[in-house]
PDB file of C-alpha atoms in Angstrom:
ATOM      1  CA  MET A  76      -4.462  -4.716 104.074  1.00  0.00           C
ATOM      2  CA  TYR A  77      -7.015  -7.117 102.688  1.00  0.00           C
ATOM      3  CA  ARG A  78      -9.363  -6.053  99.614  1.00  0.00           C
ATOM      4  CA  LEU A  79     -12.214  -7.783  98.310  1.00  0.00           C
ATOM      5  CA  GLY A  80     -13.206  -8.073  93.912  1.00  0.00           C
ATOM      6  CA  ILE A  81     -15.708  -9.394  91.968  1.00  0.00           C
ATOM      7  CA  ASP A  82     -16.305  -9.886  88.934  1.00  0.00           C
ATOM      8  CA  LEU A  83     -20.031 -10.325  87.914  1.00  0.00           C
ATOM      9  CA  GLY A  84     -20.069 -12.004  84.516  1.00  0.00           C
ATOM     10  CA  GLY A  85     -23.182 -13.318  82.349  1.00  0.00           C
ATOM     11  CA  THR A  86     -22.068 -17.082  83.160  1.00  0.00           C
ATOM     12  CA  ASN A  87     -19.931 -16.786  86.711  1.00  0.00           C
ATOM     13  CA  VAL A  88     -19.412 -14.936  89.741  1.00  0.00           C
ATOM     14  CA  ALA A  89     -15.761 -14.744  90.724  1.00  0.00           C
ATOM     15  CA  SER A  90     -14.349 -13.179  93.498  1.00  0.00           C
ATOM     16  CA  ALA A  91     -11.240 -12.472  94.695  1.00  0.00           C
ATOM     17  CA  VAL A  92      -9.288 -11.544  98.078  1.00  0.00           C
ATOM     18  CA  VAL A  93      -6.339  -9.653  97.046  1.00  0.00           C
ATOM     19  CA  ASP A  94      -3.592  -7.564  99.360  1.00  0.00           C
ATOM     20  CA  GLU A  95      -2.033  -4.487  99.415  1.00  0.00           C
ATOM     21  CA  ASN A  96       0.971  -5.778  96.590  1.00  0.00           C
ATOM     22  CA  TYR A  97      -1.995  -7.242  94.009  1.00  0.00           C
ATOM     23  CA  ASN A  98      -1.854 -10.494  94.974  1.00  0.00           C
ATOM     24  CA  ILE A  99      -4.571 -12.861  95.071  1.00  0.00           C
ATOM     25  CA  ILE A 100      -4.592 -14.957  98.345  1.00  0.00           C
ATOM     26  CA  GLY A 101      -8.585 -16.555  98.053  1.00  0.00           C
ATOM     27  CA  ARG A 102     -10.952 -16.971  95.466  1.00  0.00           C
ATOM     28  CA  GLY A 103     -14.524 -18.183  95.070  1.00  0.00           C
ATOM     29  CA  LYS A 104     -16.766 -18.726  92.348  1.00  0.00           C
ATOM     30  CA  VAL A 105     -20.755 -18.994  91.540  1.00  0.00           C
ATOM     31  CA  LYS A 106     -22.794 -19.843  88.776  1.00  0.00           C
ATOM     32  CA  THR A 107     -24.609 -16.665  87.908  1.00  0.00           C
ATOM     33  CA  ASN A 108     -27.729 -18.581  86.201  1.00  0.00           C
ATOM     34  CA  LEU A 109     -29.568 -16.428  84.500  1.00  0.00           C
ATOM     35  CA  PRO A 110     -32.533 -15.415  83.611  1.00  0.00           C
ATOM     36  CA  ARG A 111     -33.424 -14.568  87.397  1.00  0.00           C
ATOM     37  CA  PRO A 112     -34.240 -11.743  89.504  1.00  0.00           C
ATOM     38  CA  ILE A 113     -31.799  -9.522  90.696  1.00  0.00           C
ATOM     39  CA  GLU A 114     -32.120 -10.000  94.409  1.00  0.00           C
ATOM     40  CA  GLU A 115     -31.311 -13.423  93.707  1.00  0.00           C
ATOM     41  CA  ILE A 116     -28.122 -12.289  91.491  1.00  0.00           C
ATOM     42  CA  CYS A 117     -27.183 -10.018  94.764  1.00  0.00           C
ATOM     43  CA  ASP A 118     -27.373 -13.437  96.846  1.00  0.00           C
ATOM     44  CA  ALA A 119     -25.049 -14.862  94.390  1.00  0.00           C
ATOM     45  CA  MET A 120     -22.326 -12.581  94.577  1.00  0.00           C
ATOM     46  CA  ALA A 121     -22.435 -12.392  98.462  1.00  0.00           C
ATOM     47  CA  GLU A 122     -22.219 -16.319  98.026  1.00  0.00           C
ATOM     48  CA  SER A 123     -19.017 -16.061  95.957  1.00  0.00           C
ATOM     49  CA  ALA A 124     -17.265 -13.419  98.134  1.00  0.00           C
ATOM     50  CA  ASN A 125     -17.807 -15.436 101.545  1.00  0.00           C
ATOM     51  CA  LEU A 126     -16.260 -18.371  99.585  1.00  0.00           C
ATOM     52  CA  ALA A 127     -12.916 -16.581  98.986  1.00  0.00           C
ATOM     53  CA  LEU A 128     -13.128 -15.264 102.395  1.00  0.00           C
ATOM     54  CA  ALA A 129     -13.107 -18.569 103.697  1.00  0.00           C
ATOM     55  CA  ASP A 130     -10.490 -19.585 101.401  1.00  0.00           C
ATOM     56  CA  ALA A 131      -7.749 -16.639 102.542  1.00  0.00           C
ATOM     57  CA  GLY A 132      -8.710 -18.058 105.870  1.00  0.00           C
ATOM     58  CA  LEU A 133     -10.351 -14.442 106.620  1.00  0.00           C
ATOM     59  CA  LYS A 134     -13.580 -12.648 108.312  1.00  0.00           C
ATOM     60  CA  ILE A 135     -15.003  -9.594 106.846  1.00  0.00           C
ATOM     61  CA  GLU A 136     -13.786  -7.731 109.227  1.00  0.00           C
ATOM     62  CA  ASP A 137     -10.759  -8.304 107.358  1.00  0.00           C
ATOM     63  CA  ILE A 138     -11.531  -6.490 104.285  1.00  0.00           C
ATOM     64  CA  TYR A 139     -10.781  -2.906 103.942  1.00  0.00           C
ATOM     65  CA  SER A 140     -13.088  -2.120 100.956  1.00  0.00           C
ATOM     66  CA  MET A 141     -15.080  -4.557  98.494  1.00  0.00           C
ATOM     67  CA  GLY A 142     -15.519  -3.478  94.611  1.00  0.00           C
ATOM     68  CA  ILE A 143     -17.685  -4.917  91.645  1.00  0.00           C
ATOM     69  CA  GLY A 144     -16.899  -5.347  87.686  1.00  0.00           C
ATOM     70  CA  ALA A 145     -20.220  -5.349  86.329  1.00  0.00           C
ATOM     71  CA  PRO A 146     -21.114  -4.999  82.838  1.00  0.00           C
ATOM     72  CA  GLY A 147     -23.299  -2.816  80.898  1.00  0.00           C
ATOM     73  CA  THR A 148     -24.034   1.188  81.859  1.00  0.00           C
ATOM     74  CA  VAL A 149     -22.655   1.588  85.367  1.00  0.00           C
ATOM     75  CA  ASP A 150     -22.824   4.910  87.703  1.00  0.00           C
ATOM     76  CA  PRO A 151     -20.095   4.100  90.297  1.00  0.00           C
ATOM     77  CA  VAL A 152     -20.811   7.814  92.113  1.00  0.00           C
ATOM     78  CA  LYS A 153     -24.304   6.712  93.217  1.00  0.00           C
ATOM     79  CA  GLY A 154     -23.173   2.799  92.693  1.00  0.00           C
ATOM     80  CA  VAL A 155     -26.297   2.077  90.335  1.00  0.00           C
ATOM     81  CA  ILE A 156     -26.310  -0.223  87.303  1.00  0.00           C
ATOM     82  CA  THR A 157     -28.042   2.082  85.185  1.00  0.00           C
ATOM     83  CA  TYR A 158     -28.456  -0.922  82.348  1.00  0.00           C
ATOM     84  CA  ALA A 159     -27.566  -3.994  81.794  1.00  0.00           C
ATOM     85  CA  ASN A 160     -29.471  -6.127  79.479  1.00  0.00           C
ATOM     86  CA  ASN A 161     -28.434  -9.853  80.167  1.00  0.00           C
ATOM     87  CA  LEU A 162     -28.582  -9.208  83.723  1.00  0.00           C
ATOM     88  CA  GLY A 163     -31.777  -7.652  84.022  1.00  0.00           C
ATOM     89  CA  PHE A 164     -30.576  -4.597  85.741  1.00  0.00           C
ATOM     90  CA  PHE A 165     -31.911  -1.168  85.121  1.00  0.00           C
ATOM     91  CA  ASN A 166     -31.105   1.668  87.755  1.00  0.00           C
ATOM     92  CA  THR A 167     -30.293  -0.772  90.032  1.00  0.00           C
ATOM     93  CA  PRO A 168     -28.843   0.070  93.634  1.00  0.00           C
ATOM     94  CA  VAL A 169     -26.540  -2.167  93.279  1.00  0.00           C
ATOM     95  CA  CYS A 170     -23.662  -1.367  96.211  1.00  0.00           C
ATOM     96  CA  ARG A 171     -26.577  -0.782  98.432  1.00  0.00           C
ATOM     97  CA  MET A 172     -28.339  -3.934  98.361  1.00  0.00           C
ATOM     98  CA  MET A 173     -24.724  -5.659  98.639  1.00  0.00           C
ATOM     99  CA  LYS A 174     -23.907  -3.330 101.764  1.00  0.00           C
ATOM    100  CA  GLU A 175     -27.336  -4.844 102.907  1.00  0.00           C
ATOM    101  CA  ARG A 176     -26.093  -8.737 102.174  1.00  0.00           C
ATOM    102  CA  MET A 177     -22.447  -8.336 103.845  1.00  0.00           C
ATOM    103  CA  GLY A 178     -22.501  -5.313 105.851  1.00  0.00           C
ATOM    104  CA  VAL A 179     -19.709  -3.003 103.930  1.00  0.00           C
ATOM    105  CA  ASP A 180     -19.469  -0.388 101.842  1.00  0.00           C
ATOM    106  CA  PHE A 181     -19.479  -1.333  98.017  1.00  0.00           C
ATOM    107  CA  TYR A 182     -17.815   0.040  95.262  1.00  0.00           C
ATOM    108  CA  LEU A 183     -18.789  -0.289  91.277  1.00  0.00           C
ATOM    109  CA  GLU A 184     -17.423   0.307  87.429  1.00  0.00           C
ATOM    110  CA  ASN A 185     -17.985  -1.497  83.967  1.00  0.00           C
ATOM    111  CA  ASP A 186     -16.416  -4.418  84.013  1.00  0.00           C
ATOM    112  CA  ALA A 187     -13.867  -3.467  80.795  1.00  0.00           C
ATOM    113  CA  ASN A 188     -12.880  -0.468  83.108  1.00  0.00           C
ATOM    114  CA  ALA A 189     -12.585  -2.609  86.023  1.00  0.00           C
ATOM    115  CA  ALA A 190     -10.055  -4.454  84.129  1.00  0.00           C
ATOM    116  CA  ALA A 191      -8.578  -1.508  82.508  1.00  0.00           C
ATOM    117  CA  TYR A 192      -7.728  -0.674  85.718  1.00  0.00           C
ATOM    118  CA  GLY A 193      -6.489  -3.582  87.366  1.00  0.00           C
ATOM    119  CA  GLU A 194      -4.054  -4.003  84.474  1.00  0.00           C
ATOM    120  CA  TYR A 195      -3.028  -0.528  85.115  1.00  0.00           C
ATOM    121  CA  LEU A 196      -2.152  -1.188  88.833  1.00  0.00           C
ATOM    122  CA  ALA A 197      -0.647  -4.450  88.610  1.00  0.00           C
ATOM    123  CA  GLY A 198      -0.364  -5.745  84.801  1.00  0.00           C
ATOM    124  CA  ALA A 199       0.969  -4.097  81.461  1.00  0.00           C
ATOM    125  CA  GLY A 200       0.011  -0.751  82.212  1.00  0.00           C
ATOM    126  CA  LYS A 201       2.082  -0.799  85.535  1.00  0.00           C
ATOM    127  CA  GLY A 202       4.113   2.187  86.249  1.00  0.00           C
ATOM    128  CA  THR A 203       2.345   4.282  82.905  1.00  0.00           C
ATOM    129  CA  ASN A 204       0.302   7.373  84.281  1.00  0.00           C
ATOM    130  CA  ASN A 205      -1.495   7.195  80.259  1.00  0.00           C
ATOM    131  CA  PHE A 206      -3.129   3.741  79.468  1.00  0.00           C
ATOM    132  CA  VAL A 207      -5.196   1.474  77.481  1.00  0.00           C
ATOM    133  CA  ALA A 208      -6.910  -1.760  77.344  1.00  0.00           C
ATOM    134  CA  ILE A 209      -8.257  -3.474  75.138  1.00  0.00           C
ATOM    135  CA  THR A 210      -9.901  -7.169  75.551  1.00  0.00           C
ATOM    136  CA  LEU A 211     -10.711  -8.881  72.240  1.00  0.00           C
ATOM    137  CA  GLY A 212     -13.691 -11.421  73.100  1.00  0.00           C
ATOM    138  CA  THR A 213     -17.394 -11.893  72.393  1.00  0.00           C
ATOM    139  CA  GLY A 214     -16.994  -7.898  71.251  1.00  0.00           C
ATOM    140  CA  VAL A 215     -14.228  -5.608  71.489  1.00  0.00           C
ATOM    141  CA  GLY A 216     -14.038  -4.425  75.095  1.00  0.00           C
ATOM    142  CA  GLY A 217     -11.379  -1.821  76.871  1.00  0.00           C
ATOM    143  CA  GLY A 218     -11.076   1.067  79.382  1.00  0.00           C
ATOM    144  CA  VAL A 219      -9.078   3.940  79.079  1.00  0.00           C
ATOM    145  CA  ILE A 220      -6.991   5.643  82.177  1.00  0.00           C
ATOM    146  CA  ILE A 221      -5.702   9.122  81.460  1.00  0.00           C
ATOM    147  CA  ASN A 222      -3.647  10.792  84.065  1.00  0.00           C
ATOM    148  CA  GLY A 223      -3.953   7.901  86.596  1.00  0.00           C
ATOM    149  CA  LYS A 224      -7.960   8.406  86.588  1.00  0.00           C
ATOM    150  CA  LEU A 225     -10.751   6.096  84.332  1.00  0.00           C
ATOM    151  CA  PHE A 226     -12.210   7.788  81.297  1.00  0.00           C
ATOM    152  CA  SER A 227     -15.493   7.737  81.293  1.00  0.00           C
ATOM    153  CA  GLY A 228     -17.328  10.899  79.711  1.00  0.00           C
ATOM    154  CA  SER A 229     -20.139  13.048  81.696  1.00  0.00           C
ATOM    155  CA  ASN A 230     -22.282  10.116  81.724  1.00  0.00           C
ATOM    156  CA  PHE A 231     -20.260   7.231  82.826  1.00  0.00           C
ATOM    157  CA  ALA A 232     -20.865   5.608  79.241  1.00  0.00           C
ATOM    158  CA  GLY A 233     -17.627   6.400  77.755  1.00  0.00           C
ATOM    159  CA  ALA A 234     -14.505   4.511  76.564  1.00  0.00           C
ATOM    160  CA  GLU A 235     -16.661   2.415  74.320  1.00  0.00           C
ATOM    161  CA  LEU A 236     -13.381   1.514  72.286  1.00  0.00           C
ATOM    162  CA  GLY A 237     -15.016  -1.304  70.272  1.00  0.00           C
ATOM    163  CA  HIS A 238     -17.782   1.438  68.767  1.00  0.00           C
ATOM    164  CA  THR A 239     -15.819   3.402  67.055  1.00  0.00           C
ATOM    165  CA  VAL A 240     -15.626   3.424  63.141  1.00  0.00           C
ATOM    166  CA  ILE A 241     -12.903   1.686  60.930  1.00  0.00           C
ATOM    167  CA  TRP A 242     -14.549   1.092  57.805  1.00  0.00           C
ATOM    168  CA  ALA A 243     -17.249   3.674  57.028  1.00  0.00           C
ATOM    169  CA  GLY A 244     -20.563   1.562  55.208  1.00  0.00           C
ATOM    170  CA  GLY A 245     -18.787  -1.802  56.224  1.00  0.00           C
ATOM    171  CA  LYS A 246     -20.271  -4.784  58.130  1.00  0.00           C
ATOM    172  CA  GLN A 247     -22.855  -4.166  60.297  1.00  0.00           C
ATOM    173  CA  CYS A 248     -22.756  -4.184  64.006  1.00  0.00           C
ATOM    174  CA  THR A 249     -24.722  -5.067  67.120  1.00  0.00           C
ATOM    175  CA  CYS A 250     -24.867  -1.035  68.215  1.00  0.00           C
ATOM    176  CA  GLY A 251     -26.525  -0.119  65.107  1.00  0.00           C
ATOM    177  CA  ARG A 252     -23.588   1.280  63.109  1.00  0.00           C
ATOM    178  CA  LYS A 253     -22.053   0.143  59.901  1.00  0.00           C
ATOM    179  CA  GLY A 254     -17.872  -0.932  60.338  1.00  0.00           C
ATOM    180  CA  CYS A 255     -17.127  -0.829  64.324  1.00  0.00           C
ATOM    181  CA  PHE A 256     -13.776  -1.904  65.231  1.00  0.00           C
ATOM    182  CA  GLU A 257     -15.788  -4.654  66.762  1.00  0.00           C
ATOM    183  CA  ALA A 258     -17.361  -5.844  63.660  1.00  0.00           C
ATOM    184  CA  TYR A 259     -14.008  -6.593  62.017  1.00  0.00           C
ATOM    185  CA  ALA A 260     -11.775  -7.438  65.271  1.00  0.00           C
ATOM    186  CA  SER A 261     -13.942  -9.111  67.473  1.00  0.00           C
ATOM    187  CA  ALA A 262     -13.311 -13.407  68.484  1.00  0.00           C
ATOM    188  CA  THR A 263     -16.687 -13.493  66.635  1.00  0.00           C
ATOM    189  CA  ALA A 264     -15.569 -11.629  64.092  1.00  0.00           C
ATOM    190  CA  LEU A 265     -12.363 -13.511  63.445  1.00  0.00           C
ATOM    191  CA  ILE A 266     -14.698 -16.820  63.538  1.00  0.00           C
ATOM    192  CA  SER A 267     -16.600 -15.466  60.700  1.00  0.00           C
ATOM    193  CA  GLN A 268     -13.797 -14.368  58.619  1.00  0.00           C
ATOM    194  CA  THR A 269     -12.750 -17.551  58.732  1.00  0.00           C
ATOM    195  CA  LYS A 270     -15.673 -19.952  57.962  1.00  0.00           C
ATOM    196  CA  GLU A 271     -15.934 -17.071  54.605  1.00  0.00           C
ATOM    197  CA  LYS A 272     -12.134 -17.982  54.363  1.00  0.00           C
ATOM    198  CA  MET A 273     -13.041 -21.922  54.148  1.00  0.00           C
ATOM    199  CA  GLU A 274     -16.011 -21.901  52.195  1.00  0.00           C
ATOM    200  CA  GLU A 275     -14.309 -19.687  49.099  1.00  0.00           C
ATOM    201  CA  ASN A 276     -11.440 -22.540  49.590  1.00  0.00           C
ATOM    202  CA  LYS A 277     -12.199 -26.042  50.119  1.00  0.00           C
ATOM    203  CA  ASP A 278      -9.028 -27.288  49.190  1.00  0.00           C
ATOM    204  CA  SER A 279      -8.022 -24.946  52.901  1.00  0.00           C
ATOM    205  CA  ILE A 280      -6.328 -27.003  56.332  1.00  0.00           C
ATOM    206  CA  MET A 281      -8.787 -25.367  58.237  1.00  0.00           C
ATOM    207  CA  TRP A 282     -11.121 -27.803  56.967  1.00  0.00           C
ATOM    208  CA  GLU A 283      -9.103 -30.300  58.686  1.00  0.00           C
ATOM    209  CA  LEU A 284      -8.671 -28.428  61.727  1.00  0.00           C
ATOM    210  CA  ALA A 285     -11.932 -28.497  62.267  1.00  0.00           C
ATOM    211  CA  ASP A 286     -13.135 -31.749  61.356  1.00  0.00           C
ATOM    212  CA  ASN A 287     -14.615 -30.506  58.289  1.00  0.00           C
ATOM    213  CA  ASP A 288     -17.314 -29.043  60.298  1.00  0.00           C
ATOM    214  CA  ILE A 289     -17.851 -25.547  59.900  1.00  0.00           C
ATOM    215  CA  ASN A 290     -19.516 -25.447  63.170  1.00  0.00           C
ATOM    216  CA  LYS A 291     -16.820 -26.745  64.525  1.00  0.00           C
ATOM    217  CA  VAL A 292     -14.332 -23.007  63.822  1.00  0.00           C
ATOM    218  CA  SER A 293     -12.873 -21.509  66.847  1.00  0.00           C
ATOM    219  CA  GLY A 294     -10.928 -18.318  66.359  1.00  0.00           C
ATOM    220  CA  ARG A 295      -8.011 -20.165  66.778  1.00  0.00           C
ATOM    221  CA  THR A 296      -8.098 -22.177  63.999  1.00  0.00           C
ATOM    222  CA  ALA A 297      -6.583 -19.821  61.319  1.00  0.00           C
ATOM    223  CA  TRP A 298      -3.861 -19.580  63.237  1.00  0.00           C
ATOM    224  CA  ASP A 299      -3.462 -23.234  63.493  1.00  0.00           C
ATOM    225  CA  GLY A 300      -3.643 -23.121  59.359  1.00  0.00           C
ATOM    226  CA  TRP A 301      -0.802 -20.275  59.461  1.00  0.00           C
ATOM    227  CA  ARG A 302       1.336 -22.351  61.414  1.00  0.00           C
ATOM    228  CA  LYS A 303       1.227 -25.164  58.969  1.00  0.00           C
ATOM    229  CA  GLY A 304       1.189 -22.596  55.900  1.00  0.00           C
ATOM    230  CA  ASP A 305      -2.058 -22.581  54.484  1.00  0.00           C
ATOM    231  CA  ARG A 306      -2.647 -19.719  52.098  1.00  0.00           C
ATOM    232  CA  ALA A 307      -6.190 -18.803  52.711  1.00  0.00           C
ATOM    233  CA  ALA A 308      -5.527 -19.575  56.753  1.00  0.00           C
ATOM    234  CA  THR A 309      -2.576 -16.898  56.464  1.00  0.00           C
ATOM    235  CA  GLU A 310      -4.857 -14.228  54.406  1.00  0.00           C
ATOM    236  CA  VAL A 311      -7.037 -14.284  57.645  1.00  0.00           C
ATOM    237  CA  VAL A 312      -4.576 -13.890  60.005  1.00  0.00           C
ATOM    238  CA  ASP A 313      -2.843 -10.999  57.708  1.00  0.00           C
ATOM    239  CA  THR A 314      -6.256  -9.382  57.255  1.00  0.00           C
ATOM    240  CA  TYR A 315      -7.562  -9.576  61.049  1.00  0.00           C
ATOM    241  CA  CYS A 316      -4.179  -8.240  62.598  1.00  0.00           C
ATOM    242  CA  LEU A 317      -4.841  -5.202  59.901  1.00  0.00           C
ATOM    243  CA  ASN A 318      -8.102  -4.839  61.519  1.00  0.00           C
ATOM    244  CA  VAL A 319      -6.933  -5.052  64.668  1.00  0.00           C
ATOM    245  CA  ALA A 320      -4.434  -2.530  63.988  1.00  0.00           C
ATOM    246  CA  GLU A 321      -6.527   0.298  62.777  1.00  0.00           C
ATOM    247  CA  GLY A 322      -8.775   0.190  65.767  1.00  0.00           C
ATOM    248  CA  VAL A 323      -5.267   0.317  67.874  1.00  0.00           C
ATOM    249  CA  CYS A 324      -4.033   3.211  65.693  1.00  0.00           C
ATOM    250  CA  ASN A 325      -7.563   5.402  66.357  1.00  0.00           C
ATOM    251  CA  MET A 326      -6.181   5.069  70.220  1.00  0.00           C
ATOM    252  CA  VAL A 327      -3.013   5.719  69.769  1.00  0.00           C
ATOM    253  CA  ASN A 328      -4.199   8.966  67.555  1.00  0.00           C
ATOM    254  CA  ILE A 329      -6.702   9.733  70.285  1.00  0.00           C
ATOM    255  CA  PHE A 330      -5.108   8.993  73.438  1.00  0.00           C
ATOM    256  CA  GLN A 331      -1.496   8.936  73.002  1.00  0.00           C
ATOM    257  CA  PRO A 332      -0.703   6.481  75.560  1.00  0.00           C
ATOM    258  CA  GLU A 333       2.438   5.813  77.091  1.00  0.00           C
ATOM    259  CA  LYS A 334       1.484   1.636  76.686  1.00  0.00           C
ATOM    260  CA  ILE A 335      -1.848   0.191  74.918  1.00  0.00           C
ATOM    261  CA  CYS A 336      -2.493  -3.615  75.891  1.00  0.00           C
ATOM    262  CA  ILE A 337      -4.245  -6.170  74.023  1.00  0.00           C
ATOM    263  CA  GLY A 338      -6.347  -9.132  76.485  1.00  0.00           C
ATOM    264  CA  GLY A 339      -8.554 -11.722  75.315  1.00  0.00           C
ATOM    265  CA  GLY A 340      -8.660 -15.269  74.186  1.00  0.00           C
ATOM    266  CA  VAL A 341      -7.089 -13.849  71.068  1.00  0.00           C
ATOM    267  CA  ALA A 342      -4.391 -12.678  72.529  1.00  0.00           C
ATOM    268  CA  GLY A 343      -3.487 -15.633  73.189  1.00  0.00           C
ATOM    269  CA  GLU A 344      -1.430 -15.590  70.475  1.00  0.00           C
ATOM    270  CA  LYS A 345       0.850 -13.092  72.316  1.00  0.00           C
ATOM    271  CA  ASP A 346       3.614 -11.882  69.748  1.00  0.00           C
ATOM    272  CA  ASN A 347       2.034 -13.845  67.057  1.00  0.00           C
ATOM    273  CA  LEU A 348      -0.386 -10.529  67.074  1.00  0.00           C
ATOM    274  CA  ILE A 349       1.500  -8.281  68.701  1.00  0.00           C
ATOM    275  CA  LYS A 350       5.139  -8.100  66.918  1.00  0.00           C
ATOM    276  CA  PRO A 351       2.338  -7.182  63.390  1.00  0.00           C
ATOM    277  CA  ILE A 352      -0.027  -4.755  64.930  1.00  0.00           C
ATOM    278  CA  ASN A 353       3.058  -2.887  66.267  1.00  0.00           C
ATOM    279  CA  LYS A 354       4.586  -2.731  62.954  1.00  0.00           C
ATOM    280  CA  LEU A 355       0.991  -1.459  61.294  1.00  0.00           C
ATOM    281  CA  VAL A 356       0.568   1.051  63.933  1.00  0.00           C
ATOM    282  CA  ASN A 357       3.994   2.365  63.480  1.00  0.00           C
ATOM    283  CA  GLU A 358       3.918   2.798  59.711  1.00  0.00           C
ATOM    284  CA  ARG A 359       0.313   4.594  60.204  1.00  0.00           C
ATOM    285  CA  LYS A 360      -0.044   6.204  63.510  1.00  0.00           C
ATOM    286  CA  TYR A 361       0.223  10.207  63.006  1.00  0.00           C
ATOM    287  CA  ASN A 362       3.308  10.878  64.778  1.00  0.00           C
ATOM    288  CA  ARG A 363       4.791   7.790  63.043  1.00  0.00           C
ATOM    289  CA  HIS A 364       7.928   9.665  62.539  1.00  0.00           C
ATOM    290  CA  HIS A 365       8.611   9.944  66.570  1.00  0.00           C
ATOM    291  CA  ASP A 366      11.167   7.543  67.957  1.00  0.00           C
ATOM    292  CA  LYS A 367       8.932   6.234  69.952  1.00  0.00           C
ATOM    293  CA  GLU A 368       7.815   2.566  68.791  1.00  0.00           C
ATOM    294  CA  ASP A 369       6.242  -0.868  70.716  1.00  0.00           C
ATOM    295  CA  ARG A 370       4.120  -0.188  72.626  1.00  0.00           C
ATOM    296  CA  VAL A 371       1.279  -2.835  72.163  1.00  0.00           C
ATOM    297  CA  PHE A 372       1.564  -5.432  74.913  1.00  0.00           C
ATOM    298  CA  VAL A 373      -0.314  -8.696  75.789  1.00  0.00           C
ATOM    299  CA  ALA A 374      -2.241  -7.962  78.967  1.00  0.00           C
ATOM    300  CA  ALA A 375      -0.607  -9.521  81.413  1.00  0.00           C
ATOM    301  CA  LEU A 376      -3.030 -10.542  84.469  1.00  0.00           C
ATOM    302  CA  GLY A 377      -5.923 -12.774  82.284  1.00  0.00           C
ATOM    303  CA  ASN A 378      -9.252 -12.814  84.159  1.00  0.00           C
ATOM    304  CA  ASP A 379      -7.807 -11.898  87.043  1.00  0.00           C
ATOM    305  CA  ALA A 380      -7.465  -7.936  86.222  1.00  0.00           C
ATOM    306  CA  GLY A 381     -11.069  -7.012  86.618  1.00  0.00           C
ATOM    307  CA  ILE A 382     -11.489  -9.022  90.003  1.00  0.00           C
ATOM    308  CA  ILE A 383      -7.864  -6.431  90.647  1.00  0.00           C
ATOM    309  CA  GLY A 384      -9.412  -3.455  89.262  1.00  0.00           C
ATOM    310  CA  ALA A 385     -12.853  -4.180  91.320  1.00  0.00           C
ATOM    311  CA  ALA A 386     -10.949  -4.776  94.056  1.00  0.00           C
ATOM    312  CA  PHE A 387      -8.982  -1.405  94.594  1.00  0.00           C
ATOM    313  CA  LEU A 388     -12.023   1.182  93.069  1.00  0.00           C
ATOM    314  CA  ASP A 389     -12.085   2.659  96.323  1.00  0.00           C
ATOM    315  CA  LEU A 390      -8.424   4.282  95.454  1.00  0.00           C
ATOM    316  CA  LEU A 391     -11.014   6.105  92.344  1.00  0.00           C
ATOM    317  CA  TYR A 392     -14.303   6.623  94.661  1.00  0.00           C
ATOM    318  CA  LYS A 393     -13.684   6.906  98.123  1.00  0.00           C
TER     319      LYS A 393
END
């Protein structure tokens, strides 16, 4: 039995055919080419899906179900993207539009939720009933699994993990609040923190790592400086790990999941990130006297999590 998942992003539309053991057997990718009309974006999704089918040597008749992980607020029951600013979607019946193009039923979910579901099925959350996935990227996204089901609240807009506050009255967040988890723990925030520390420490090795150009600072700059023993870089890394741990601790205290996974580019640091976070969380969590520890893990599926999760949305919504 084969399924097909589509990850609709602002830069690329990626599709993959997935077998019943969660193995990807065919891929397709096209540019999203924003901005352009919604109809053309749906055409691009269909093109990407057909490329994945061809790569797998299959036909549409061989596919049991198809799903889409899309940014923004979605209504998975109606198959509608309620609002996605960067795509220009507003109450857009994407599932109906895709069925018109492909001839099969489609399922829809928010992209972060789809990624969390993929990790739950086949990655870091496999074998759990209660699981939280956090993505540290341009922002801080995530998804929550409770008793094997995606939690999205009464209006499908729940689990905005990045917009829980960790420092009251802190840095301005794009959502309008101050002190959000996202404002301190995203890759964007890490880059900003690195630049600030470099400006304060002109002798930091981070300048050399960035070719003496503040505009070349990346999410790796502080970590690379930390590896070289640079004091300023170490301060950035230590503070960043504390910020991530504060947000993760909130998730532990609220949901008490069996596991939490952290994905996104920063998660490429693996144990360098995860070990201090587990230590900090275990010191701070409400049930810190319980004997269960080390519940934070690196996400296992990388960019494939959203595609795999999208492919299996029929298990939730059929």
